[in-house]
Amino acid sequence: MGDDRPVILEVRVLVTRFHTPEGVVHAVNGVSFDLHKGETLGIVGESGCGKTVTMLSILRLLPEPPGKIEGGSAAFQGKDLLQATNHELRAVRGGQIGMIFQDPMSSLNPVMPVGKQVAEPIVEHLGLTRAQARRRVIDLLGLVGIPQAKERINDYPHQFSGGMRQRVMIAMALSCNPQILIADEPTTALDVTIQAQIIELVKKLRDEFGMAVIWITHDLGIIAGLAQRVIVMYSGYIVEHAGVRDLYANPRHPYTVGLLGALPRLNGQEMRRLTNIDGRPPDMLEDPVYCPFAPRCQHVVEKCWGENPGLRVVRENHQIACWVDIVQAVQAMELSRDG
């Protein structure tokens, strides 16, 4: 979408299901996107919309069963990761593609020193000796802002604060100079000050290493100063895809408008009233033949109940999955209210 840099990850029509005793969960429903070298792509949506499952599917980290990738492709360096052998995948995971998980306490081994954990992918992928790996670990921990790194490599995860544990996870993800860094809500469990520090750290490291970043979050406020493009997901579908500035200035899907309306913002010196999205998230056990957002949408029309819309272009480099022109719909609502 308007980016001249080479594409390093090309995901096409990804479909993932979970086969459970209650039925089939339609977790990811035909997701397609490109990631360009050196860019940051934000993926936004409420819990359960398919953001994390999309990334775990690409890296084939889903538990199978109950999870199953039922269609699509994910091309990285000319190789479809969904068809790659386990040996080929091991070279990619933690090496060429690094991932930071949401909860570092559950992602780090509690009975292994952090230095040893950061060293594992270095030894595995770069073939360094233990002594060489130790020096690199000290450098990495210093790079991500952990003080006295040389003394702390023998400490265990419980001896670090939440923010410092997340920095250890970032060091681990960066240990092999990946081309892509996937950050799965890495600041959710942290206080606001530490959140800002982690975001600034990732931006600095992105620019320093020239890697691409996929940042997964439920918070559109975080994405504003971080990403160049944004994908908004709902019920396993992409419902809006645009450049970050265009998305904030001209949101065109009713769900995106609702998400932005829930962000605290100052208009001049007055705090604008927050809006909420009525209703509840959809039942993912259903495979809707209608728009999944229709039950919660203020602009729903008859066609929304008869057919699930695909993505369509509404302006340059801006796509939505919606039957309604929300600009005209809002104008009509304002005219009727004024009248």
CSV table of C-alpha atoms in Angstrom, one decimal, residues 2-339:
chain,number,residue,atom,x,y,z
A,2,GLY,CA,2.0,2.9,-1.3
A,3,ASP,CA,5.4,1.6,0.0
A,4,ASP,CA,8.4,1.2,-2.4
A,5,ARG,CA,10.4,-0.9,0.0
A,6,PRO,CA,10.7,-4.6,-0.8
A,7,VAL,CA,8.0,-6.9,0.6
A,8,ILE,CA,9.6,-9.4,3.1
A,9,LEU,CA,6.4,-11.1,4.3
A,10,GLU,CA,3.4,-11.8,2.1
A,11,VAL,CA,0.4,-13.4,3.8
A,12,ARG,CA,-2.5,-14.5,1.6
A,13,VAL,CA,-6.0,-15.8,2.5
A,14,LEU,CA,-4.9,-17.2,5.9
A,15,VAL,CA,-7.6,-19.4,7.5
A,16,THR,CA,-7.2,-20.9,11.0
A,17,ARG,CA,-9.8,-22.9,12.9
A,18,PHE,CA,-9.9,-24.5,16.4
A,19,HIS,CA,-11.8,-27.7,16.6
A,20,THR,CA,-13.3,-27.8,20.1
A,21,PRO,CA,-16.0,-29.9,21.9
A,22,GLU,CA,-18.3,-26.9,21.6
A,23,GLY,CA,-17.8,-26.6,17.9
A,24,VAL,CA,-15.4,-25.1,15.3
A,25,VAL,CA,-14.0,-21.7,16.3
A,26,HIS,CA,-13.5,-19.5,13.2
A,27,ALA,CA,-10.4,-17.7,14.5
A,28,VAL,CA,-8.8,-16.3,11.3
A,29,ASN,CA,-11.0,-15.9,8.2
A,30,GLY,CA,-9.0,-15.2,5.0
A,31,VAL,CA,-6.5,-12.6,6.3
A,32,SER,CA,-4.1,-11.1,3.6
A,33,PHE,CA,-1.4,-8.5,4.0
A,34,ASP,CA,2.1,-7.5,3.1
A,35,LEU,CA,5.0,-6.4,5.3
A,36,HIS,CA,7.7,-4.2,3.9
A,37,LYS,CA,11.4,-4.1,4.9
A,38,GLY,CA,11.9,-1.7,7.8
A,39,GLU,CA,8.3,-0.7,8.3
A,40,THR,CA,6.1,-1.0,11.4
A,41,LEU,CA,2.7,-2.5,10.8
A,42,GLY,CA,0.1,-2.2,13.6
A,43,ILE,CA,-2.6,-4.8,14.0
A,44,VAL,CA,-5.4,-3.6,16.2
A,45,GLY,CA,-8.6,-5.1,17.6
A,46,GLU,CA,-10.3,-6.2,20.8
A,47,SER,CA,-9.4,-9.5,22.6
A,48,GLY,CA,-10.4,-12.6,20.6
A,49,CYS,CA,-10.4,-10.9,17.2
A,50,GLY,CA,-7.7,-13.1,15.8
A,51,LYS,CA,-4.6,-10.9,16.0
A,52,THR,CA,-2.3,-13.2,18.0
A,53,VAL,CA,-3.7,-16.4,16.3
A,54,THR,CA,-2.7,-14.8,12.9
A,55,MET,CA,0.9,-14.4,14.0
A,56,LEU,CA,1.1,-17.8,15.7
A,57,SER,CA,-0.3,-19.4,12.5
A,58,ILE,CA,2.4,-17.7,10.4
A,59,LEU,CA,5.1,-19.1,12.6
A,60,ARG,CA,3.3,-22.5,13.0
A,61,LEU,CA,3.3,-22.2,16.8
A,62,LEU,CA,-0.4,-23.2,17.2
A,63,PRO,CA,-1.1,-26.2,19.3
A,64,GLU,CA,-2.4,-28.9,16.8
A,65,PRO,CA,-5.0,-30.1,17.8
A,66,PRO,CA,-7.2,-28.2,18.5
A,67,GLY,CA,-5.8,-25.5,16.2
A,68,LYS,CA,-5.5,-26.2,12.4
A,69,ILE,CA,-4.4,-23.9,9.6
A,70,GLU,CA,-6.9,-24.7,6.9
A,71,GLY,CA,-5.8,-22.5,4.1
A,72,GLY,CA,-3.6,-19.7,2.8
A,73,SER,CA,0.1,-19.0,2.5
A,74,ALA,CA,2.8,-16.9,4.3
A,75,ALA,CA,5.8,-16.3,2.0
A,76,PHE,CA,9.0,-15.2,3.7
A,77,GLN,CA,12.2,-14.9,1.6
A,78,GLY,CA,10.4,-16.9,-1.2
A,79,LYS,CA,9.5,-19.8,1.1
A,80,ASP,CA,5.9,-20.5,2.2
A,81,LEU,CA,6.2,-20.9,6.0
A,82,LEU,CA,3.0,-22.8,6.1
A,83,GLN,CA,4.6,-25.5,3.9
A,84,ALA,CA,8.1,-25.4,5.4
A,85,THR,CA,9.7,-28.4,7.2
A,86,ASN,CA,10.3,-28.3,10.9
A,87,HIS,CA,14.0,-27.9,10.2
A,88,GLU,CA,13.4,-24.9,8.0
A,89,LEU,CA,11.0,-23.4,10.6
A,90,ARG,CA,13.6,-23.7,13.4
A,91,ALA,CA,16.0,-21.5,11.3
A,92,VAL,CA,13.3,-18.9,11.0
A,93,ARG,CA,11.8,-18.8,14.5
A,94,GLY,CA,13.9,-16.8,16.9
A,95,GLY,CA,16.5,-16.3,14.1
A,96,GLN,CA,15.1,-14.4,11.1
A,97,ILE,CA,11.8,-13.7,12.9
A,98,GLY,CA,11.8,-12.8,16.6
A,99,MET,CA,8.7,-12.6,18.8
A,100,ILE,CA,8.0,-10.7,22.0
A,101,PHE,CA,5.1,-12.2,24.0
A,102,GLN,CA,2.6,-10.4,26.1
A,103,ASP,CA,3.5,-11.9,29.5
A,104,PRO,CA,7.2,-12.3,30.1
A,105,MET,CA,6.8,-14.2,33.4
A,106,SER,CA,5.0,-17.0,31.6
A,107,SER,CA,7.3,-16.9,28.6
A,108,LEU,CA,10.6,-17.0,30.5
A,109,ASN,CA,11.7,-20.2,32.2
A,110,PRO,CA,11.5,-19.5,36.0
A,111,VAL,CA,14.3,-21.9,36.9
A,112,MET,CA,16.9,-20.9,34.3
A,113,PRO,CA,19.1,-17.7,34.6
A,114,VAL,CA,18.1,-15.0,32.1
A,115,GLY,CA,21.5,-14.9,30.5
A,116,LYS,CA,21.3,-18.6,29.6
A,117,GLN,CA,17.8,-18.1,28.1
A,118,VAL,CA,19.0,-15.2,25.9
A,119,ALA,CA,22.0,-17.2,24.9
A,120,GLU,CA,20.1,-20.2,23.6
A,121,PRO,CA,18.9,-18.8,20.3
A,122,ILE,CA,22.4,-17.3,19.8
A,123,VAL,CA,24.1,-20.7,20.1
A,124,GLU,CA,21.3,-22.4,18.1
A,125,HIS,CA,21.2,-20.0,15.1
A,126,LEU,CA,24.6,-18.2,15.0
A,127,GLY,CA,26.8,-21.1,16.1
A,128,LEU,CA,28.8,-19.1,18.6
A,129,THR,CA,30.7,-20.7,21.5
A,130,ARG,CA,29.3,-20.3,25.0
A,131,ALA,CA,32.0,-17.7,25.8
A,132,GLN,CA,31.1,-15.7,22.6
A,133,ALA,CA,27.4,-16.0,23.3
A,134,ARG,CA,27.9,-14.8,26.9
A,135,ARG,CA,29.7,-11.6,25.6
A,136,ARG,CA,26.8,-11.0,23.1
A,137,VAL,CA,24.2,-11.5,25.9
A,138,ILE,CA,25.9,-8.9,28.1
A,139,ASP,CA,25.9,-6.5,25.1
A,140,LEU,CA,22.3,-7.2,24.3
A,141,LEU,CA,21.1,-6.7,27.9
A,142,GLY,CA,23.0,-3.4,28.0
A,143,LEU,CA,21.5,-2.4,24.6
A,144,VAL,CA,17.9,-2.9,25.9
A,145,GLY,CA,18.6,-0.8,29.0
A,146,ILE,CA,19.3,-3.4,31.8
A,147,PRO,CA,21.8,-1.8,34.2
A,148,GLN,CA,24.8,-3.9,35.4
A,149,ALA,CA,24.2,-6.5,32.7
A,150,LYS,CA,27.4,-8.4,33.4
A,151,GLU,CA,26.4,-9.0,37.0
A,152,ARG,CA,22.7,-9.7,36.2
A,153,ILE,CA,23.0,-12.5,33.6
A,154,ASN,CA,23.0,-15.1,36.3
A,155,ASP,CA,19.8,-13.7,37.9
A,156,TYR,CA,16.5,-15.5,37.5
A,157,PRO,CA,13.3,-13.9,36.1
A,158,HIS,CA,11.7,-13.4,39.5
A,159,GLN,CA,14.6,-11.1,40.4
A,160,PHE,CA,13.6,-8.6,37.7
A,161,SER,CA,10.7,-6.2,37.6
A,162,GLY,CA,8.0,-6.6,35.0
A,163,GLY,CA,9.5,-3.9,32.8
A,164,MET,CA,13.0,-5.4,33.1
A,165,ARG,CA,11.6,-8.9,32.2
A,166,GLN,CA,10.1,-7.4,29.1
A,167,ARG,CA,13.5,-6.0,28.2
A,168,VAL,CA,15.0,-9.4,28.6
A,169,MET,CA,12.3,-10.7,26.2
A,170,ILE,CA,13.2,-8.0,23.7
A,171,ALA,CA,16.9,-8.9,24.0
A,172,MET,CA,16.1,-12.5,23.3
A,173,ALA,CA,13.9,-11.6,20.3
A,174,LEU,CA,16.8,-9.4,18.9
A,175,SER,CA,19.6,-11.8,19.7
A,176,CYS,CA,20.0,-13.1,16.1
A,177,ASN,CA,19.4,-9.7,14.3
A,178,PRO,CA,16.0,-10.7,12.9
A,179,GLN,CA,14.5,-9.2,9.8
A,180,ILE,CA,11.0,-9.1,11.4
A,181,LEU,CA,10.1,-8.5,15.1
A,182,ILE,CA,6.6,-9.5,16.1
A,183,ALA,CA,5.5,-7.7,19.3
A,184,ASP,CA,2.3,-9.3,20.8
A,185,GLU,CA,0.9,-6.7,23.2
A,186,PRO,CA,4.3,-6.4,25.0
A,187,THR,CA,3.2,-3.4,27.2
A,188,THR,CA,-0.2,-4.6,28.3
A,189,ALA,CA,0.9,-5.7,31.8
A,190,LEU,CA,3.1,-2.6,32.4
A,191,ASP,CA,2.4,0.8,33.9
A,192,VAL,CA,2.1,3.8,31.6
A,193,THR,CA,5.6,5.1,32.2
A,194,ILE,CA,7.2,1.7,31.5
A,195,GLN,CA,5.0,1.3,28.5
A,196,ALA,CA,6.4,4.5,27.0
A,197,GLN,CA,9.9,3.4,27.7
A,198,ILE,CA,9.4,0.0,26.0
A,199,ILE,CA,7.8,1.6,22.9
A,200,GLU,CA,10.6,4.1,22.6
A,201,LEU,CA,13.1,1.3,23.0
A,202,VAL,CA,11.5,-0.8,20.2
A,203,LYS,CA,11.4,2.3,17.9
A,204,LYS,CA,15.1,3.0,18.5
A,205,LEU,CA,16.1,-0.6,17.9
A,206,ARG,CA,14.0,-0.8,14.8
A,207,ASP,CA,15.7,2.2,13.3
A,208,GLU,CA,19.2,1.0,14.4
A,209,PHE,CA,18.8,-2.6,13.0
A,210,GLY,CA,16.5,-1.7,10.1
A,211,MET,CA,14.1,-4.5,10.9
A,212,ALA,CA,10.4,-4.6,10.2
A,213,VAL,CA,8.0,-4.7,13.2
A,214,ILE,CA,4.5,-6.1,13.6
A,215,TRP,CA,3.0,-4.6,16.7
A,216,ILE,CA,-0.2,-6.3,18.0
A,217,THR,CA,-2.4,-4.3,20.3
A,218,HIS,CA,-6.0,-3.5,21.4
A,219,ASP,CA,-5.0,0.1,21.9
A,220,LEU,CA,-5.1,2.5,18.9
A,221,GLY,CA,-3.4,5.1,21.1
A,222,ILE,CA,-0.2,3.2,21.2
A,223,ILE,CA,-0.1,2.7,17.4
A,224,ALA,CA,-0.3,6.5,16.6
A,225,GLY,CA,3.3,7.3,17.1
A,226,LEU,CA,4.7,3.9,16.2
A,227,ALA,CA,3.3,2.4,13.0
A,228,GLN,CA,3.2,3.5,9.4
A,229,ARG,CA,0.2,1.3,8.5
A,230,VAL,CA,-2.6,-0.1,10.5
A,231,ILE,CA,-4.8,-3.2,10.1
A,232,VAL,CA,-8.0,-3.3,12.1
A,233,MET,CA,-9.4,-6.8,12.8
A,234,TYR,CA,-12.8,-7.9,14.0
A,235,SER,CA,-14.1,-11.5,14.4
A,236,GLY,CA,-11.1,-12.9,12.5
A,237,TYR,CA,-11.5,-10.6,9.5
A,238,ILE,CA,-9.6,-7.5,8.4
A,239,VAL,CA,-12.2,-4.7,8.4
A,240,GLU,CA,-10.0,-1.7,7.7
A,241,HIS,CA,-6.5,-1.3,6.3
A,242,ALA,CA,-4.9,2.2,5.9
A,243,GLY,CA,-1.9,4.4,6.6
A,244,VAL,CA,-1.8,5.4,10.2
A,245,ARG,CA,-2.4,9.1,9.6
A,246,ASP,CA,-5.2,8.4,7.2
A,247,LEU,CA,-6.9,6.0,9.6
A,248,TYR,CA,-6.9,8.5,12.4
A,249,ALA,CA,-8.0,11.4,10.2
A,250,ASN,CA,-10.5,9.5,8.1
A,251,PRO,CA,-11.7,6.3,9.7
A,252,ARG,CA,-14.2,4.7,7.4
A,253,HIS,CA,-15.3,1.5,9.1
A,254,PRO,CA,-17.9,1.9,11.9
A,255,TYR,CA,-15.8,-0.4,14.2
A,256,THR,CA,-12.7,1.8,13.7
A,257,VAL,CA,-14.8,4.9,14.4
A,258,GLY,CA,-16.0,3.3,17.6
A,259,LEU,CA,-12.4,2.4,18.7
A,260,LEU,CA,-11.2,5.9,18.1
A,261,GLY,CA,-14.2,7.3,19.9
A,262,ALA,CA,-13.2,5.4,23.0
A,263,LEU,CA,-9.7,7.0,23.1
A,264,PRO,CA,-9.4,9.9,25.6
A,265,ARG,CA,-8.5,13.1,23.7
A,266,LEU,CA,-8.5,16.8,24.4
A,267,ASN,CA,-10.4,19.1,22.0
A,268,GLY,CA,-8.7,22.5,22.8
A,269,GLN,CA,-8.8,22.5,26.6
A,270,GLU,CA,-12.0,20.4,27.0
A,271,MET,CA,-12.0,16.6,27.4
A,272,ARG,CA,-14.2,15.1,24.7
A,273,ARG,CA,-16.9,12.7,25.9
A,274,LEU,CA,-15.9,9.1,25.3
A,275,THR,CA,-18.2,6.9,23.2
A,276,ASN,CA,-18.7,3.1,23.6
A,277,ILE,CA,-19.5,0.3,21.2
A,278,ASP,CA,-22.8,-1.2,22.2
A,279,GLY,CA,-23.3,-5.0,22.3
A,280,ARG,CA,-20.8,-7.7,22.7
A,281,PRO,CA,-18.1,-9.4,20.5
A,282,PRO,CA,-19.5,-12.1,18.1
A,283,ASP,CA,-19.7,-15.8,18.8
A,284,MET,CA,-16.7,-17.2,16.9
A,285,LEU,CA,-18.4,-20.6,16.7
A,286,GLU,CA,-20.6,-19.1,14.0
A,287,ASP,CA,-19.5,-18.7,10.4
A,288,PRO,CA,-21.4,-15.5,9.6
A,289,VAL,CA,-23.1,-15.1,6.2
A,290,TYR,CA,-23.6,-11.5,7.2
A,291,CYS,CA,-21.3,-8.8,8.3
A,292,PRO,CA,-20.0,-9.8,11.8
A,293,PHE,CA,-20.2,-6.2,13.0
A,294,ALA,CA,-23.8,-5.8,12.0
A,295,PRO,CA,-25.4,-6.6,15.4
A,296,ARG,CA,-23.3,-3.7,17.0
A,297,CYS,CA,-23.4,-1.2,14.1
A,298,GLN,CA,-25.3,2.1,14.1
A,299,HIS,CA,-25.2,2.3,10.3
A,300,VAL,CA,-26.5,-1.2,9.5
A,301,VAL,CA,-28.6,-1.6,6.3
A,302,GLU,CA,-30.5,-4.6,5.0
A,303,LYS,CA,-27.6,-5.7,2.8
A,304,CYS,CA,-25.3,-6.1,5.9
A,305,TRP,CA,-27.5,-9.0,7.0
A,306,GLY,CA,-27.5,-10.8,3.7
A,307,GLU,CA,-23.8,-10.8,2.7
A,308,ASN,CA,-20.4,-10.5,4.5
A,309,PRO,CA,-18.5,-7.7,2.7
A,310,GLY,CA,-15.0,-8.1,1.4
A,311,LEU,CA,-12.3,-5.4,1.5
A,312,ARG,CA,-12.9,-2.6,-1.0
A,313,VAL,CA,-10.9,0.6,-1.8
A,314,VAL,CA,-12.5,3.8,-0.5
A,315,ARG,CA,-9.5,6.1,-1.2
A,316,GLU,CA,-5.9,5.6,-2.2
A,317,ASN,CA,-4.2,3.0,0.1
A,318,HIS,CA,-7.3,2.8,2.2
A,319,GLN,CA,-9.6,-0.3,2.3
A,320,ILE,CA,-12.6,-1.3,4.4
A,321,ALA,CA,-14.9,-4.3,4.6
A,322,CYS,CA,-18.2,-2.5,4.8
A,323,TRP,CA,-21.3,-2.0,2.6
A,324,VAL,CA,-22.0,1.5,3.9
A,325,ASP,CA,-20.3,4.8,3.0
A,326,ILE,CA,-19.9,6.0,6.6
A,327,VAL,CA,-19.1,9.5,5.5
A,328,GLN,CA,-22.5,9.9,3.8
A,329,ALA,CA,-24.2,8.0,6.7
A,330,VAL,CA,-22.8,10.3,9.3
A,331,GLN,CA,-23.8,13.4,7.3
A,332,ALA,CA,-27.3,12.0,6.9
A,333,MET,CA,-27.6,11.4,10.6
A,334,GLU,CA,-26.4,15.0,11.4
A,335,LEU,CA,-28.9,16.4,8.9
A,336,SER,CA,-31.8,14.4,10.4
A,337,ARG,CA,-30.7,15.5,13.9
A,338,ASP,CA,-30.4,19.2,12.9
A,339,GLY,CA,-33.7,19.0,11.0
